[in-house]
């Protein structure tokens, strides 16, 4: 994948609004251009290249906050979800933070927020990946269906999403406290081809926000 450094550099100059001397701004912009090059190249490389980049580019405290195994797992999840990354937009959020919107070769879109040292050598102090919410096709079920009808309608719907690599997980639908549909789809570990089961434990991470959103909506409507 070719990295268009000139485009990134122009975007960074365009969106930077930090009030600092021109010479400092120019130096910081060039340093962050290099950091962005390294981050994207690391994600688009091998796990070994990603770890090498982490040891060179991360601040010591950030490096010590996770193990090599955790970083490899993080790399595997990003590559599994997105494939190769391509920059779409770069935004300066603060003097020490840059947000990079990207698209993946698998069709998913997301963003990575990079916090970095303001002073040289501008090493990374935090990194957070966000997956852009993508609206799924309407569910082919309704409340008037029987359990058998729900299961029959959902199966091809979920299989299609799984085949398109848009869904991996476990589905549970219950009526009157009794499961109507309970089935796992996709891979729990793409690198080792380990499929999900109904007993798979998930690191739900930022999906907590959706549970919070639903809970607040139900409280407001009560």
PDB file of N, CA and C in Angstrom, residues 107-193:
ATOM      1  N   UNK A 107     -13.592  -3.081   4.079  1.00  0.00           N
ATOM      2  CA  UNK A 107     -14.823  -2.317   3.950  1.00  0.00           C
ATOM      3  C   UNK A 107     -15.209  -1.514   5.182  1.00  0.00           C
ATOM      4  N   UNK A 108     -14.663  -1.860   6.336  1.00  0.00           N
ATOM      5  CA  UNK A 108     -15.003  -1.133   7.564  1.00  0.00           C
ATOM      6  C   UNK A 108     -14.243   0.192   7.615  1.00  0.00           C
ATOM      7  N   UNK A 109     -14.803   1.154   8.347  1.00  0.00           N
ATOM      8  CA  UNK A 109     -14.172   2.445   8.543  1.00  0.00           C
ATOM      9  C   UNK A 109     -13.988   2.678  10.028  1.00  0.00           C
ATOM     10  N   UNK A 110     -13.015   3.524  10.357  1.00  0.00           N
ATOM     11  CA  UNK A 110     -12.775   3.809  11.756  1.00  0.00           C
ATOM     12  C   UNK A 110     -11.863   5.006  11.916  1.00  0.00           C
ATOM     13  N   UNK A 111     -11.391   5.198  13.135  1.00  0.00           N
ATOM     14  CA  UNK A 111     -10.488   6.304  13.421  1.00  0.00           C
ATOM     15  C   UNK A 111      -9.536   5.876  14.524  1.00  0.00           C
ATOM     16  N   UNK A 112      -8.356   6.452  14.511  1.00  0.00           N
ATOM     17  CA  UNK A 112      -7.408   6.225  15.584  1.00  0.00           C
ATOM     18  C   UNK A 112      -7.025   7.579  16.164  1.00  0.00           C
ATOM     19  N   UNK A 113      -7.139   7.696  17.476  1.00  0.00           N
ATOM     20  CA  UNK A 113      -6.720   8.920  18.164  1.00  0.00           C
ATOM     21  C   UNK A 113      -5.349   8.664  18.759  1.00  0.00           C
ATOM     22  N   UNK A 114      -4.412   9.521  18.415  1.00  0.00           N
ATOM     23  CA  UNK A 114      -3.038   9.386  18.884  1.00  0.00           C
ATOM     24  C   UNK A 114      -2.711  10.554  19.802  1.00  0.00           C
ATOM     25  N   UNK A 115      -2.422  10.276  21.059  1.00  0.00           N
ATOM     26  CA  UNK A 115      -1.910  11.282  21.980  1.00  0.00           C
ATOM     27  C   UNK A 115      -0.392  11.189  21.960  1.00  0.00           C
ATOM     28  N   UNK A 116       0.268  12.328  21.987  1.00  0.00           N
ATOM     29  CA  UNK A 116       1.728  12.312  21.878  1.00  0.00           C
ATOM     30  C   UNK A 116       2.343  13.404  22.745  1.00  0.00           C
ATOM     31  N   UNK A 117       3.620  13.273  23.004  1.00  0.00           N
ATOM     32  CA  UNK A 117       4.348  14.275  23.751  1.00  0.00           C
ATOM     33  C   UNK A 117       4.424  15.567  22.933  1.00  0.00           C
ATOM     34  N   UNK A 118       4.167  16.697  23.586  1.00  0.00           N
ATOM     35  CA  UNK A 118       4.277  17.982  22.891  1.00  0.00           C
ATOM     36  C   UNK A 118       5.735  18.290  22.581  1.00  0.00           C
ATOM     37  N   UNK A 119       6.599  17.940  23.519  1.00  0.00           N
ATOM     38  CA  UNK A 119       8.014  18.192  23.333  1.00  0.00           C
ATOM     39  C   UNK A 119       8.660  17.076  22.521  1.00  0.00           C
ATOM     40  N   UNK A 120       9.788  17.353  21.918  1.00  0.00           N
ATOM     41  CA  UNK A 120      10.517  16.326  21.182  1.00  0.00           C
ATOM     42  C   UNK A 120      10.918  15.202  22.132  1.00  0.00           C
ATOM     43  N   UNK A 121      10.936  13.950  21.650  1.00  0.00           N
ATOM     44  CA  UNK A 121      10.766  13.502  20.256  1.00  0.00           C
ATOM     45  C   UNK A 121       9.316  13.163  19.885  1.00  0.00           C
ATOM     46  N   UNK A 122       8.330  13.724  20.601  1.00  0.00           N
ATOM     47  CA  UNK A 122       6.910  13.559  20.271  1.00  0.00           C
ATOM     48  C   UNK A 122       6.481  12.091  20.267  1.00  0.00           C
ATOM     49  N   UNK A 123       6.946  11.330  21.247  1.00  0.00           N
ATOM     50  CA  UNK A 123       6.564   9.919  21.289  1.00  0.00           C
ATOM     51  C   UNK A 123       5.093   9.771  21.675  1.00  0.00           C
ATOM     52  N   UNK A 124       4.500   8.639  21.269  1.00  0.00           N
ATOM     53  CA  UNK A 124       3.084   8.395  21.519  1.00  0.00           C
ATOM     54  C   UNK A 124       2.849   8.037  22.980  1.00  0.00           C
ATOM     55  N   UNK A 125       1.827   8.639  23.563  1.00  0.00           N
ATOM     56  CA  UNK A 125       1.490   8.370  24.964  1.00  0.00           C
ATOM     57  C   UNK A 125       0.176   7.617  25.119  1.00  0.00           C
ATOM     58  N   UNK A 126      -0.623   7.536  24.062  1.00  0.00           N
ATOM     59  CA  UNK A 126      -1.880   6.783  24.093  1.00  0.00           C
ATOM     60  C   UNK A 126      -2.365   6.576  22.666  1.00  0.00           C
ATOM     61  N   UNK A 127      -3.136   5.505  22.488  1.00  0.00           N
ATOM     62  CA  UNK A 127      -3.705   5.196  21.179  1.00  0.00           C
ATOM     63  C   UNK A 127      -5.066   4.554  21.388  1.00  0.00           C
ATOM     64  N   UNK A 128      -6.071   5.062  20.683  1.00  0.00           N
ATOM     65  CA  UNK A 128      -7.423   4.517  20.815  1.00  0.00           C
ATOM     66  C   UNK A 128      -8.047   4.348  19.440  1.00  0.00           C
ATOM     67  N   UNK A 129      -8.517   3.132  19.154  1.00  0.00           N
ATOM     68  CA  UNK A 129      -9.159   2.835  17.881  1.00  0.00           C
ATOM     69  C   UNK A 129     -10.675   2.907  18.039  1.00  0.00           C
ATOM     70  N   UNK A 130     -11.331   3.577  17.107  1.00  0.00           N
ATOM     71  CA  UNK A 130     -12.794   3.640  17.087  1.00  0.00           C
ATOM     72  C   UNK A 130     -13.291   3.022  15.782  1.00  0.00           C
ATOM     73  N   UNK A 131     -14.311   2.199  15.878  1.00  0.00           N
ATOM     74  CA  UNK A 131     -14.933   1.625  14.686  1.00  0.00           C
ATOM     75  C   UNK A 131     -16.163   2.444  14.346  1.00  0.00           C
ATOM     76  N   UNK A 132     -16.222   2.942  13.129  1.00  0.00           N
ATOM     77  CA  UNK A 132     -17.372   3.739  12.702  1.00  0.00           C
ATOM     78  C   UNK A 132     -18.615   2.866  12.675  1.00  0.00           C
ATOM     79  N   UNK A 133     -19.697   3.392  13.230  1.00  0.00           N
ATOM     80  CA  UNK A 133     -20.947   2.644  13.251  1.00  0.00           C
ATOM     81  C   UNK A 133     -21.513   2.549  11.835  1.00  0.00           C
ATOM     82  N   UNK A 134     -21.838   1.359  11.432  1.00  0.00           N
ATOM     83  CA  UNK A 134     -22.392   1.129  10.100  1.00  0.00           C
ATOM     84  C   UNK A 134     -23.769   0.494  10.249  1.00  0.00           C
ATOM     85  N   UNK A 135     -24.732   1.104   9.631  1.00  0.00           N
ATOM     86  CA  UNK A 135     -26.111   0.627   9.779  1.00  0.00           C
ATOM     87  C   UNK A 135     -26.281  -0.723   9.077  1.00  0.00           C
ATOM     88  N   UNK A 136     -26.795  -1.685   9.823  1.00  0.00           N
ATOM     89  CA  UNK A 136     -27.026  -3.021   9.266  1.00  0.00           C
ATOM     90  C   UNK A 136     -28.355  -3.050   8.522  1.00  0.00           C
ATOM     91  N   UNK A 137     -28.535  -4.011   7.623  1.00  0.00           N
ATOM     92  CA  UNK A 137     -29.828  -4.153   6.939  1.00  0.00           C
ATOM     93  C   UNK A 137     -30.938  -4.373   7.966  1.00  0.00           C
ATOM     94  N   UNK A 138     -32.166  -3.952   7.665  1.00  0.00           N
ATOM     95  CA  UNK A 138     -33.274  -4.125   8.610  1.00  0.00           C
ATOM     96  C   UNK A 138     -33.459  -5.600   8.987  1.00  0.00           C
ATOM     97  N   UNK A 139     -33.760  -5.826  10.249  1.00  0.00           N
ATOM     98  CA  UNK A 139     -33.995  -7.199  10.699  1.00  0.00           C
ATOM     99  C   UNK A 139     -35.244  -7.784  10.033  1.00  0.00           C
ATOM    100  N   UNK A 140     -35.160  -9.020   9.579  1.00  0.00           N
ATOM    101  CA  UNK A 140     -36.297  -9.623   8.878  1.00  0.00           C
ATOM    102  C   UNK A 140     -37.274 -10.309   9.815  1.00  0.00           C
ATOM    103  N   UNK A 141     -37.428  -9.790  11.027  1.00  0.00           N
ATOM    104  CA  UNK A 141     -38.306 -10.438  12.004  1.00  0.00           C
ATOM    105  C   UNK A 141     -39.227  -9.391  12.631  1.00  0.00           C
ATOM    106  N   UNK A 142     -40.317  -9.865  13.237  1.00  0.00           N
ATOM    107  CA  UNK A 142     -41.220  -8.988  13.978  1.00  0.00           C
ATOM    108  C   UNK A 142     -41.844  -9.784  15.122  1.00  0.00           C
ATOM    109  N   UNK A 143     -42.478  -9.065  16.022  1.00  0.00           N
ATOM    110  CA  UNK A 143     -42.972  -9.678  17.254  1.00  0.00           C
ATOM    111  C   UNK A 143     -44.042 -10.734  17.022  1.00  0.00           C
ATOM    112  N   UNK A 144     -44.743 -10.670  15.891  1.00  0.00           N
ATOM    113  CA  UNK A 144     -45.809 -11.631  15.647  1.00  0.00           C
ATOM    114  C   UNK A 144     -45.335 -12.987  15.177  1.00  0.00           C
ATOM    115  N   UNK A 145     -44.043 -13.138  14.931  1.00  0.00           N
ATOM    116  CA  UNK A 145     -43.519 -14.422  14.444  1.00  0.00           C
ATOM    117  C   UNK A 145     -43.413 -15.442  15.562  1.00  0.00           C
ATOM    118  N   UNK A 146     -43.513 -16.693  15.209  1.00  0.00           N
ATOM    119  CA  UNK A 146     -43.254 -17.775  16.166  1.00  0.00           C
ATOM    120  C   UNK A 146     -41.745 -17.922  16.318  1.00  0.00           C
ATOM    121  N   UNK A 147     -41.334 -18.688  17.312  1.00  0.00           N
ATOM    122  CA  UNK A 147     -39.919 -18.922  17.520  1.00  0.00           C
ATOM    123  C   UNK A 147     -39.265 -19.570  16.320  1.00  0.00           C
ATOM    124  N   UNK A 148     -39.962 -20.533  15.717  1.00  0.00           N
ATOM    125  CA  UNK A 148     -39.411 -21.222  14.550  1.00  0.00           C
ATOM    126  C   UNK A 148     -39.275 -20.274  13.359  1.00  0.00           C
ATOM    127  N   UNK A 149     -40.242 -19.376  13.191  1.00  0.00           N
ATOM    128  CA  UNK A 149     -40.190 -18.409  12.095  1.00  0.00           C
ATOM    129  C   UNK A 149     -39.052 -17.402  12.295  1.00  0.00           C
ATOM    130  N   UNK A 150     -38.845 -16.981  13.542  1.00  0.00           N
ATOM    131  CA  UNK A 150     -37.743 -16.061  13.836  1.00  0.00           C
ATOM    132  C   UNK A 150     -36.402 -16.716  13.518  1.00  0.00           C
ATOM    133  N   UNK A 151     -36.224 -17.940  13.969  1.00  0.00           N
ATOM    134  CA  UNK A 151     -34.968 -18.656  13.726  1.00  0.00           C
ATOM    135  C   UNK A 151     -34.729 -18.841  12.233  1.00  0.00           C
ATOM    136  N   UNK A 152     -35.767 -19.193  11.495  1.00  0.00           N
ATOM    137  CA  UNK A 152     -35.631 -19.431  10.059  1.00  0.00           C
ATOM    138  C   UNK A 152     -35.310 -18.140   9.302  1.00  0.00           C
ATOM    139  N   UNK A 153     -35.899 -17.018   9.725  1.00  0.00           N
ATOM    140  CA  UNK A 153     -35.659 -15.745   9.047  1.00  0.00           C
ATOM    141  C   UNK A 153     -34.283 -15.164   9.378  1.00  0.00           C
ATOM    142  N   UNK A 154     -33.832 -15.368  10.616  1.00  0.00           N
ATOM    143  CA  UNK A 154     -32.558 -14.798  11.034  1.00  0.00           C
ATOM    144  C   UNK A 154     -31.354 -15.534  10.455  1.00  0.00           C
ATOM    145  N   UNK A 155     -31.473 -16.835  10.234  1.00  0.00           N
ATOM    146  CA  UNK A 155     -30.307 -17.621   9.823  1.00  0.00           C
ATOM    147  C   UNK A 155     -29.658 -17.086   8.543  1.00  0.00           C
ATOM    148  N   UNK A 156     -30.375 -16.922   7.425  1.00  0.00           N
ATOM    149  CA  UNK A 156     -29.720 -16.397   6.221  1.00  0.00           C
ATOM    150  C   UNK A 156     -29.246 -14.952   6.393  1.00  0.00           C
ATOM    151  N   UNK A 157     -29.969 -14.169   7.188  1.00  0.00           N
ATOM    152  CA  UNK A 157     -29.585 -12.776   7.456  1.00  0.00           C
ATOM    153  C   UNK A 157     -28.225 -12.720   8.153  1.00  0.00           C
ATOM    154  N   UNK A 158     -28.064 -13.528   9.203  1.00  0.00           N
ATOM    155  CA  UNK A 158     -26.813 -13.532   9.960  1.00  0.00           C
ATOM    156  C   UNK A 158     -25.681 -14.204   9.184  1.00  0.00           C
ATOM    157  N   UNK A 159     -26.007 -15.226   8.426  1.00  0.00           N
ATOM    158  CA  UNK A 159     -24.989 -15.878   7.615  1.00  0.00           C
ATOM    159  C   UNK A 159     -24.407 -14.906   6.588  1.00  0.00           C
ATOM    160  N   UNK A 160     -25.268 -14.074   6.003  1.00  0.00           N
ATOM    161  CA  UNK A 160     -24.811 -13.099   5.010  1.00  0.00           C
ATOM    162  C   UNK A 160     -23.897 -12.060   5.650  1.00  0.00           C
ATOM    163  N   UNK A 161     -24.261 -11.567   6.826  1.00  0.00           N
ATOM    164  CA  UNK A 161     -23.416 -10.609   7.533  1.00  0.00           C
ATOM    165  C   UNK A 161     -22.078 -11.228   7.916  1.00  0.00           C
ATOM    166  N   UNK A 162     -22.107 -12.479   8.335  1.00  0.00           N
ATOM    167  CA  UNK A 162     -20.877 -13.172   8.711  1.00  0.00           C
ATOM    168  C   UNK A 162     -19.981 -13.375   7.499  1.00  0.00           C
ATOM    169  N   UNK A 163     -20.576 -13.785   6.385  1.00  0.00           N
ATOM    170  CA  UNK A 163     -19.828 -13.999   5.150  1.00  0.00           C
ATOM    171  C   UNK A 163     -19.168 -12.714   4.675  1.00  0.00           C
ATOM    172  N   UNK A 164     -19.839 -11.575   4.858  1.00  0.00           N
ATOM    173  CA  UNK A 164     -19.304 -10.273   4.455  1.00  0.00           C
ATOM    174  C   UNK A 164     -18.333  -9.713   5.487  1.00  0.00           C
ATOM    175  N   UNK A 165     -18.071 -10.478   6.538  1.00  0.00           N
ATOM    176  CA  UNK A 165     -17.159 -10.073   7.619  1.00  0.00           C
ATOM    177  C   UNK A 165     -17.661  -8.814   8.331  1.00  0.00           C
ATOM    178  N   UNK A 166     -18.991  -8.694   8.440  1.00  0.00           N
ATOM    179  CA  UNK A 166     -19.592  -7.567   9.138  1.00  0.00           C
ATOM    180  C   UNK A 166     -20.119  -7.959  10.513  1.00  0.00           C
ATOM    181  N   UNK A 167     -20.082  -9.239  10.815  1.00  0.00           N
ATOM    182  CA  UNK A 167     -20.554  -9.675  12.120  1.00  0.00           C
ATOM    183  C   UNK A 167     -19.806 -10.922  12.566  1.00  0.00           C
ATOM    184  N   UNK A 168     -19.449 -10.931  13.834  1.00  0.00           N
ATOM    185  CA  UNK A 168     -18.901 -12.120  14.487  1.00  0.00           C
ATOM    186  C   UNK A 168     -19.316 -12.031  15.949  1.00  0.00           C
ATOM    187  N   UNK A 169     -19.994 -13.049  16.436  1.00  0.00           N
ATOM    188  CA  UNK A 169     -20.455 -13.001  17.810  1.00  0.00           C
ATOM    189  C   UNK A 169     -21.507 -14.048  18.087  1.00  0.00           C
ATOM    190  N   UNK A 170     -22.233 -13.852  19.171  1.00  0.00           N
ATOM    191  CA  UNK A 170     -23.269 -14.794  19.595  1.00  0.00           C
ATOM    192  C   UNK A 170     -24.618 -14.089  19.648  1.00  0.00           C
ATOM    193  N   UNK A 171     -25.634 -14.726  19.118  1.00  0.00           N
ATOM    194  CA  UNK A 171     -26.982 -14.167  19.101  1.00  0.00           C
ATOM    195  C   UNK A 171     -27.863 -14.943  20.072  1.00  0.00           C
ATOM    196  N   UNK A 172     -28.557 -14.213  20.923  1.00  0.00           N
ATOM    197  CA  UNK A 172     -29.506 -14.836  21.852  1.00  0.00           C
ATOM    198  C   UNK A 172     -30.800 -14.033  21.817  1.00  0.00           C
ATOM    199  N   UNK A 173     -31.880 -14.677  21.439  1.00  0.00           N
ATOM    200  CA  UNK A 173     -33.215 -14.070  21.465  1.00  0.00           C
ATOM    201  C   UNK A 173     -34.103 -14.959  22.332  1.00  0.00           C
ATOM    202  N   UNK A 174     -34.744 -14.341  23.312  1.00  0.00           N
ATOM    203  CA  UNK A 174     -35.586 -15.102  24.230  1.00  0.00           C
ATOM    204  C   UNK A 174     -37.007 -14.545  24.239  1.00  0.00           C
ATOM    205  N   UNK A 175     -37.947 -15.415  24.509  1.00  0.00           N
ATOM    206  CA  UNK A 175     -39.360 -15.018  24.649  1.00  0.00           C
ATOM    207  C   UNK A 175     -39.886 -15.647  25.922  1.00  0.00           C
ATOM    208  N   UNK A 176     -40.433 -14.814  26.794  1.00  0.00           N
ATOM    209  CA  UNK A 176     -40.927 -15.287  28.088  1.00  0.00           C
ATOM    210  C   UNK A 176     -39.834 -16.019  28.872  1.00  0.00           C
ATOM    211  N   UNK A 177     -38.604 -15.508  28.732  1.00  0.00           N
ATOM    212  CA  UNK A 177     -37.495 -16.077  29.485  1.00  0.00           C
ATOM    213  C   UNK A 177     -36.896 -17.335  28.903  1.00  0.00           C
ATOM    214  N   UNK A 178     -37.423 -17.788  27.759  1.00  0.00           N
ATOM    215  CA  UNK A 178     -36.914 -19.014  27.141  1.00  0.00           C
ATOM    216  C   UNK A 178     -36.233 -18.689  25.810  1.00  0.00           C
ATOM    217  N   UNK A 179     -35.007 -19.195  25.578  1.00  0.00           N
ATOM    218  CA  UNK A 179     -34.290 -18.908  24.330  1.00  0.00           C
ATOM    219  C   UNK A 179     -35.062 -19.387  23.106  1.00  0.00           C
ATOM    220  N   UNK A 180     -35.173 -18.506  22.120  1.00  0.00           N
ATOM    221  CA  UNK A 180     -35.762 -18.847  20.835  1.00  0.00           C
ATOM    222  C   UNK A 180     -34.653 -19.091  19.821  1.00  0.00           C
ATOM    223  N   UNK A 181     -33.629 -18.235  19.879  1.00  0.00           N
ATOM    224  CA  UNK A 181     -32.440 -18.373  19.033  1.00  0.00           C
ATOM    225  C   UNK A 181     -31.214 -18.236  19.919  1.00  0.00           C
ATOM    226  N   UNK A 182     -30.294 -19.162  19.810  1.00  0.00           N
ATOM    227  CA  UNK A 182     -29.030 -19.089  20.539  1.00  0.00           C
ATOM    228  C   UNK A 182     -27.965 -19.770  19.680  1.00  0.00           C
ATOM    229  N   UNK A 183     -27.161 -18.948  19.007  1.00  0.00           N
ATOM    230  CA  UNK A 183     -26.187 -19.501  18.077  1.00  0.00           C
ATOM    231  C   UNK A 183     -25.007 -18.544  17.923  1.00  0.00           C
ATOM    232  N   UNK A 184     -23.816 -19.098  17.687  1.00  0.00           N
ATOM    233  CA  UNK A 184     -22.599 -18.304  17.497  1.00  0.00           C
ATOM    234  C   UNK A 184     -22.227 -18.253  16.020  1.00  0.00           C
ATOM    235  N   UNK A 185     -21.615 -17.134  15.628  1.00  0.00           N
ATOM    236  CA  UNK A 185     -21.219 -16.928  14.235  1.00  0.00           C
ATOM    237  C   UNK A 185     -19.811 -16.339  14.177  1.00  0.00           C
ATOM    238  N   UNK A 186     -19.106 -16.622  13.098  1.00  0.00           N
ATOM    239  CA  UNK A 186     -17.808 -16.003  12.865  1.00  0.00           C
ATOM    240  C   UNK A 186     -16.699 -16.556  13.728  1.00  0.00           C
ATOM    241  N   UNK A 187     -15.562 -15.844  13.708  1.00  0.00           N
ATOM    242  CA  UNK A 187     -14.353 -16.299  14.372  1.00  0.00           C
ATOM    243  C   UNK A 187     -14.096 -15.567  15.688  1.00  0.00           C
ATOM    244  N   UNK A 188     -13.713 -16.328  16.699  1.00  0.00           N
ATOM    245  CA  UNK A 188     -13.256 -15.732  17.948  1.00  0.00           C
ATOM    246  C   UNK A 188     -11.800 -15.311  17.824  1.00  0.00           C
ATOM    247  N   UNK A 189     -11.040 -16.052  17.029  1.00  0.00           N
ATOM    248  CA  UNK A 189      -9.620 -15.775  16.785  1.00  0.00           C
ATOM    249  C   UNK A 189      -9.364 -15.997  15.303  1.00  0.00           C
ATOM    250  N   UNK A 190      -9.333 -14.898  14.542  1.00  0.00           N
ATOM    251  CA  UNK A 190      -9.165 -15.028  13.094  1.00  0.00           C
ATOM    252  C   UNK A 190      -7.793 -15.589  12.730  1.00  0.00           C
ATOM    253  N   UNK A 191      -6.765 -15.153  13.467  1.00  0.00           N
ATOM    254  CA  UNK A 191      -5.411 -15.577  13.132  1.00  0.00           C
ATOM    255  C   UNK A 191      -5.250 -17.090  13.230  1.00  0.00           C
ATOM    256  N   UNK A 192      -5.884 -17.703  14.240  1.00  0.00           N
ATOM    257  CA  UNK A 192      -5.763 -19.145  14.443  1.00  0.00           C
ATOM    258  C   UNK A 192      -6.999 -19.919  14.010  1.00  0.00           C
ATOM    259  N   UNK A 193      -7.941 -19.211  13.343  1.00  0.00           N
ATOM    260  CA  UNK A 193      -9.148 -19.846  12.815  1.00  0.00           C
ATOM    261  C   UNK A 193      -9.944 -20.584  13.896  1.00  0.00           C
TER     262      UNK A 193
END
